[in-house]
Coordinates of N, CA and C in Angstrom, one line a residue:
M1 N 70.6 94.1 116.4 CA 71.1 94.7 115.1 C 72.6 94.7 115.0
Q2 N 73.3 94.9 116.1 CA 74.7 94.8 116.1 C 75.2 93.4 115.6
S3 N 74.6 92.4 116.1 CA 75.0 91.0 115.7 C 74.7 90.8 114.3
L4 N 73.6 91.3 113.7 CA 73.3 91.1 112.3 C 74.4 91.8 111.4
L5 N 74.7 93.1 111.8 CA 75.7 93.8 111.0 C 77.1 93.2 111.1
A6 N 77.5 92.7 112.3 CA 78.7 92.1 112.5 C 78.8 90.8 111.7
S7 N 77.7 90.1 111.6 CA 77.6 88.8 110.9 C 77.7 89.1 109.4
I8 N 77.1 90.1 108.9 CA 77.1 90.4 107.5 C 78.5 90.8 107.0
V9 N 79.1 91.8 107.8 CA 80.4 92.3 107.4 C 81.5 91.2 107.7
G10 N 81.3 90.5 108.8 CA 82.2 89.4 109.1 C 82.2 88.3 108.0
A11 N 81.0 87.9 107.5 CA 80.9 86.9 106.4 C 81.6 87.4 105.1
A12 N 81.4 88.7 104.8 CA 82.0 89.3 103.6 C 83.5 89.2 103.7
L13 N 84.1 89.6 104.9 CA 85.5 89.6 105.1 C 86.0 88.1 105.1
F14 N 85.3 87.2 105.7 CA 85.7 85.8 105.6 C 85.8 85.3 104.2
L15 N 84.8 85.6 103.4 CA 84.7 85.2 102.0 C 85.9 85.8 101.2
I16 N 86.2 87.1 101.4 CA 87.3 87.7 100.7 C 88.6 87.0 101.1
G17 N 88.7 86.6 102.4 CA 89.9 85.9 102.8 C 90.0 84.5 102.1
C18 N 88.8 83.9 101.9 CA 88.8 82.6 101.2 C 89.2 82.7 99.8
I19 N 88.9 83.8 99.1 CA 89.4 84.1 97.8 C 90.9 84.1 97.8
H20 N 91.5 84.8 98.8 CA 92.9 84.9 98.9 C 93.5 83.5 99.1
L21 N 92.8 82.7 99.9 CA 93.3 81.3 100.1 C 93.3 80.5 98.8
Y22 N 92.3 80.7 98.0 CA 92.2 80.1 96.7 C 93.4 80.5 95.8
W23 N 93.8 81.8 95.8 CA 94.9 82.3 95.1 C 96.2 81.8 95.7
L24 N 96.3 81.6 97.0 CA 97.5 81.1 97.7 C 97.8 79.7 97.2
F25 N 96.8 78.9 97.0 CA 97.0 77.5 96.6 C 97.0 77.4 95.1
G26 N 97.2 78.5 94.3 CA 97.4 78.4 92.9 C 96.3 78.7 92.0
G27 N 95.1 79.0 92.6 CA 94.0 79.4 91.7 C 94.2 80.7 91.0
R28 N 93.7 80.9 89.8 CA 94.0 82.1 89.1 C 92.7 82.8 88.7
G29 N 91.6 82.2 88.9 CA 90.3 82.9 88.5 C 90.1 84.2 89.2
G30 N 89.9 85.2 88.5 CA 89.7 86.6 89.0 C 90.9 87.3 89.4
F31 N 92.1 86.7 89.3 CA 93.3 87.3 89.7 C 93.7 88.5 88.8
S32 N 93.4 88.4 87.5 CA 93.8 89.4 86.6 C 93.0 90.7 86.8
I33 N 91.9 90.7 87.5 CA 91.2 92.0 87.8 C 91.3 92.3 89.3
A34 N 92.2 91.6 90.0 CA 92.4 91.9 91.4 C 93.6 92.8 91.8
V35 N 94.4 93.0 90.8 CA 95.6 93.8 91.0 C 95.6 95.0 90.0
P36 N 95.8 96.2 90.5 CA 95.9 97.3 89.6 C 96.9 97.2 88.5
T37 N 96.6 97.7 87.3 CA 97.6 97.6 86.2 C 97.9 99.0 85.8
K38 N 99.1 99.1 85.1 CA 99.5 100.4 84.5 C 98.5 100.8 83.4
N39 N 98.4 102.1 83.2 CA 97.6 102.7 82.2 C 97.9 102.2 80.9
N40 N 96.8 101.7 80.2 CA 96.9 101.2 78.8 C 97.8 100.0 78.6
T41 N 98.0 99.2 79.7 CA 98.8 98.0 79.6 C 98.1 96.9 80.5
E42 N 98.6 95.7 80.3 CA 98.1 94.6 81.2 C 99.2 94.4 82.3
S43 N 100.2 95.2 82.3 CA 101.3 95.0 83.3 C 100.8 95.5 84.7
P44 N 100.9 94.5 85.7 CA 100.4 94.9 87.0 C 101.4 95.9 87.7
L45 N 100.8 96.7 88.6 CA 101.7 97.7 89.3 C 102.5 97.0 90.3
F46 N 102.1 95.8 90.8 CA 102.9 95.0 91.7 C 102.4 93.5 91.5
I47 N 103.2 92.6 91.9 CA 102.9 91.2 91.8 C 103.0 90.6 93.2
P48 N 101.8 90.3 93.8 CA 101.9 89.8 95.2 C 102.4 88.4 95.2
G49 N 103.3 88.1 96.1 CA 103.8 86.8 96.3 C 102.9 86.0 97.2
R50 N 103.4 84.7 97.5 CA 102.6 83.9 98.4 C 102.6 84.4 99.8
F51 N 103.7 85.0 100.3 CA 103.6 85.6 101.6 C 102.6 86.7 101.7
E52 N 102.6 87.6 100.8 CA 101.7 88.8 100.8 C 100.3 88.3 100.7
T53 N 100.0 87.3 99.8 CA 98.7 86.8 99.7 C 98.2 86.1 101.0
A54 N 99.1 85.4 101.6 CA 98.7 84.7 102.9 C 98.5 85.8 104.0
A55 N 99.3 86.8 104.0 CA 99.1 87.9 105.0 C 97.8 88.6 104.8
V56 N 97.4 88.9 103.6 CA 96.1 89.6 103.3 C 95.0 88.7 103.7
M57 N 95.1 87.4 103.4 CA 94.1 86.4 103.8 C 93.9 86.4 105.4
F58 N 95.0 86.3 106.1 CA 94.9 86.3 107.6 C 94.4 87.7 108.1
I59 N 94.7 88.8 107.5 CA 94.2 90.1 107.9 C 92.7 90.1 107.7
F60 N 92.2 89.7 106.6 CA 90.7 89.6 106.4 C 90.1 88.8 107.5
W61 N 90.6 87.6 107.7 CA 90.0 86.7 108.7 C 90.1 87.3 110.1
A62 N 91.2 87.9 110.4 CA 91.4 88.6 111.8 C 90.4 89.7 111.9
A63 N 90.2 90.5 110.8 CA 89.2 91.6 110.9 C 87.8 91.1 111.1
A64 N 87.5 90.0 110.4 CA 86.1 89.3 110.7 C 86.0 88.9 112.1
A65 N 87.0 88.3 112.7 CA 87.0 87.9 114.1 C 86.9 89.0 115.0
L66 N 87.6 90.1 114.7 CA 87.4 91.3 115.6 C 86.0 91.8 115.7
L67 N 85.4 91.9 114.5 CA 84.0 92.4 114.5 C 83.0 91.4 115.2
L68 N 83.3 90.1 115.1 CA 82.4 89.2 115.8 C 82.7 89.2 117.3
M69 N 83.9 89.5 117.7 CA 84.2 89.7 119.1 C 83.5 91.0 119.6
Q70 N 83.6 92.0 118.8 CA 82.9 93.3 119.3 C 81.4 93.1 119.5
A71 N 80.8 92.3 118.6 CA 79.4 92.0 118.8 C 79.1 90.9 119.8
E72 N 80.1 90.4 120.4 CA 80.0 89.3 121.4 C 79.4 88.0 120.8
I73 N 79.7 87.8 119.5 CA 79.2 86.5 118.8 C 80.2 85.4 119.1
I74 N 81.5 85.8 119.2 CA 82.5 84.9 119.6 C 83.2 85.5 120.8
P75 N 83.9 84.7 121.7 CA 84.5 85.2 122.8 C 85.7 86.1 122.4
A76 N 85.9 87.2 123.1 CA 87.0 88.1 122.9 C 88.3 87.5 123.4
V77 N 89.4 87.6 122.7 CA 90.7 87.3 123.2 C 91.6 88.5 123.1
G78 N 92.6 88.5 123.9 CA 93.5 89.7 124.0 C 92.9 90.8 124.8
P79 N 93.5 92.0 124.7 CA 93.1 93.1 125.5 C 91.6 93.5 125.3
S80 N 91.0 93.9 126.3 CA 89.5 94.2 126.2 C 89.2 95.3 125.3
W81 N 90.2 96.2 125.0 CA 90.0 97.4 124.1 C 90.1 97.0 122.6
L82 N 90.7 95.8 122.4 CA 91.0 95.4 121.0 C 89.8 95.3 120.0
P83 N 88.7 94.7 120.4 CA 87.6 94.6 119.4 C 87.1 96.0 119.0
A84 N 86.9 96.9 120.0 CA 86.4 98.2 119.7 C 87.4 99.0 118.8
F85 N 88.6 98.9 119.2 CA 89.7 99.6 118.4 C 89.7 99.1 117.0
G86 N 89.7 97.7 116.9 CA 89.7 97.1 115.6 C 88.5 97.4 114.7
G87 N 87.3 97.5 115.4 CA 86.1 97.9 114.6 C 86.2 99.3 114.0
W88 N 86.6 100.2 114.8 CA 86.8 101.6 114.3 C 87.9 101.7 113.3
A89 N 89.0 101.0 113.5 CA 90.1 101.0 112.6 C 89.6 100.4 111.2
L90 N 88.8 99.4 111.3 CA 88.3 98.8 110.0 C 87.4 99.8 109.3
A91 N 86.6 100.5 110.0 CA 85.7 101.4 109.3 C 86.5 102.5 108.6
V92 N 87.6 103.0 109.3 CA 88.5 104.0 108.7 C 89.2 103.4 107.5
V93 N 89.8 102.2 107.6 CA 90.6 101.6 106.6 C 89.7 101.4 105.3
F94 N 88.5 100.9 105.5 CA 87.6 100.7 104.3 C 87.2 102.0 103.7
L95 N 87.0 103.0 104.5 CA 86.7 104.3 103.9 C 87.9 104.9 103.1
L96 N 89.1 104.7 103.7 CA 90.3 105.2 102.9 C 90.5 104.4 101.7
R97 N 90.2 103.1 101.7 CA 90.3 102.2 100.5 C 89.3 102.7 99.4
A98 N 88.1 103.0 99.8 CA 87.1 103.5 98.9 C 87.5 104.8 98.2
V99 N 88.1 105.7 99.0 CA 88.5 107.0 98.5 C 89.7 106.7 97.6
G100 N 90.7 105.9 98.0 CA 91.8 105.5 97.2 C 93.0 106.4 97.4
E101 N 94.0 106.1 96.6 CA 95.3 106.8 96.7 C 95.5 107.8 95.5
F102 N 94.4 108.1 94.7 CA 94.3 109.1 93.7 C 95.1 108.7 92.4
R103 N 95.6 107.5 92.3 CA 96.4 107.1 91.1 C 95.7 105.9 90.5
A104 N 95.6 104.7 91.2 CA 95.2 103.5 90.5 C 94.0 102.8 91.3
I105 N 93.7 103.3 92.5 CA 92.8 102.6 93.3 C 91.8 103.6 93.9
G106 N 90.5 103.3 94.0 CA 89.5 104.1 94.7 C 88.6 104.9 93.7
F107 N 87.7 105.6 94.3 CA 86.8 106.4 93.5 C 87.5 107.6 92.8
F108 N 88.6 108.1 93.3 CA 89.2 109.2 92.7 C 90.5 108.9 92.0
K109 N 90.6 107.7 91.5 CA 91.8 107.3 90.7 C 91.9 108.0 89.4
K110 N 93.1 108.1 88.9 CA 93.4 108.7 87.6 C 93.4 107.6 86.5
I111 N 93.9 106.5 86.8 CA 93.9 105.4 85.8 C 92.5 104.7 85.8
R112 N 91.8 104.9 84.7 CA 90.4 104.5 84.7 C 90.1 103.5 83.5
N113 N 91.0 103.3 82.6 CA 90.7 102.5 81.4 C 91.4 101.1 81.4
T114 N 91.5 100.5 82.6 CA 92.1 99.2 82.6 C 91.0 98.2 83.2
P115 N 91.1 96.9 83.0 CA 90.1 96.0 83.5 C 90.0 96.2 85.0
F116 N 91.1 96.3 85.8 CA 91.0 96.4 87.2 C 90.3 97.7 87.6
A117 N 90.6 98.8 86.9 CA 90.0 100.1 87.2 C 88.4 100.1 87.0
R118 N 88.0 99.4 86.0 CA 86.5 99.3 85.8 C 85.9 98.5 86.9
V119 N 86.5 97.4 87.2 CA 85.9 96.5 88.3 C 86.0 97.3 89.7
D120 N 87.1 98.0 89.8 CA 87.3 98.8 91.1 C 86.1 99.8 91.2
S121 N 85.9 100.5 90.1 CA 84.8 101.6 90.1 C 83.4 101.0 90.3
L122 N 83.2 99.8 89.7 CA 81.8 99.2 89.8 C 81.6 98.4 91.0
F123 N 82.7 97.8 91.6 CA 82.5 96.8 92.6 C 83.4 97.0 93.9
Y124 N 84.7 97.0 93.7 CA 85.6 97.1 94.9 C 85.4 98.3 95.7
S125 N 85.4 99.5 95.1 CA 85.3 100.7 95.9 C 83.9 100.9 96.5
P126 N 82.8 100.6 95.8 CA 81.5 100.7 96.4 C 81.4 99.7 97.6
L127 N 82.0 98.5 97.4 CA 82.0 97.5 98.5 C 82.7 98.0 99.7
C128 N 83.9 98.6 99.5 CA 84.6 99.1 100.6 C 83.8 100.2 101.3
L129 N 83.2 101.1 100.6 CA 82.4 102.2 101.2 C 81.2 101.5 102.0
L130 N 80.6 100.5 101.4 CA 79.5 99.9 102.1 C 80.0 99.2 103.4
L131 N 81.1 98.5 103.3 CA 81.7 97.9 104.5 C 82.0 98.9 105.6
S132 N 82.6 100.0 105.2 CA 82.9 101.1 106.1 C 81.6 101.6 106.8
C133 N 80.6 101.9 106.0 CA 79.3 102.4 106.6 C 78.7 101.3 107.5
L134 N 78.6 100.1 107.1 CA 78.1 99.0 108.0 C 78.9 98.9 109.3
T135 N 80.2 98.9 109.1 CA 81.0 98.8 110.3 C 80.8 100.0 111.3
T136 N 80.8 101.2 110.7 CA 80.5 102.4 111.5 C 79.2 102.3 112.2
W137 N 78.2 101.9 111.5 CA 76.8 101.7 112.1 C 76.9 100.7 113.2
M138 N 77.6 99.6 113.0 CA 77.7 98.6 114.0 C 78.4 99.1 115.3
M139 N 79.4 99.9 115.1 CA 80.2 100.5 116.2 C 79.4 101.5 116.9
V140 N 78.6 102.3 116.2 CA 77.8 103.4 116.9 C 76.7 102.8 117.8
I141 N 76.1 101.7 117.3 CA 75.0 101.1 118.1 C 75.5 100.2 119.2
T142 N 76.8 100.2 119.5 CA 77.4 99.3 120.5 C 76.9 99.8 121.9

């Protein structure tokens, strides 16, 4: 069961990383709903550059690798405690992302009438909650 959960979450994280790779190389599909915008405007709260996009891509891929290491699907590299620590850290980070920062991101955001906010409420935040639950389940059955 642990291998299945790690494979599911790892595949999701890898695919999200691939979306960032697409944006890194100039793709724009889906980009307009990927960044929070100011209330009643199309103006983004921030504009990620190439470095930030590449960093997020590598973070998603590293997170996928940590989960696969924890489930012993791929060989572990680095300190022996790293896969377990990484798995628990991911579960917490995804839960915090689902809850949000109470302004523009997460279930408890105040800005709700933008394209990003609608997609965040319907897809991004529930996905983060699901990834947190699946990762926690995977870590508990270790």
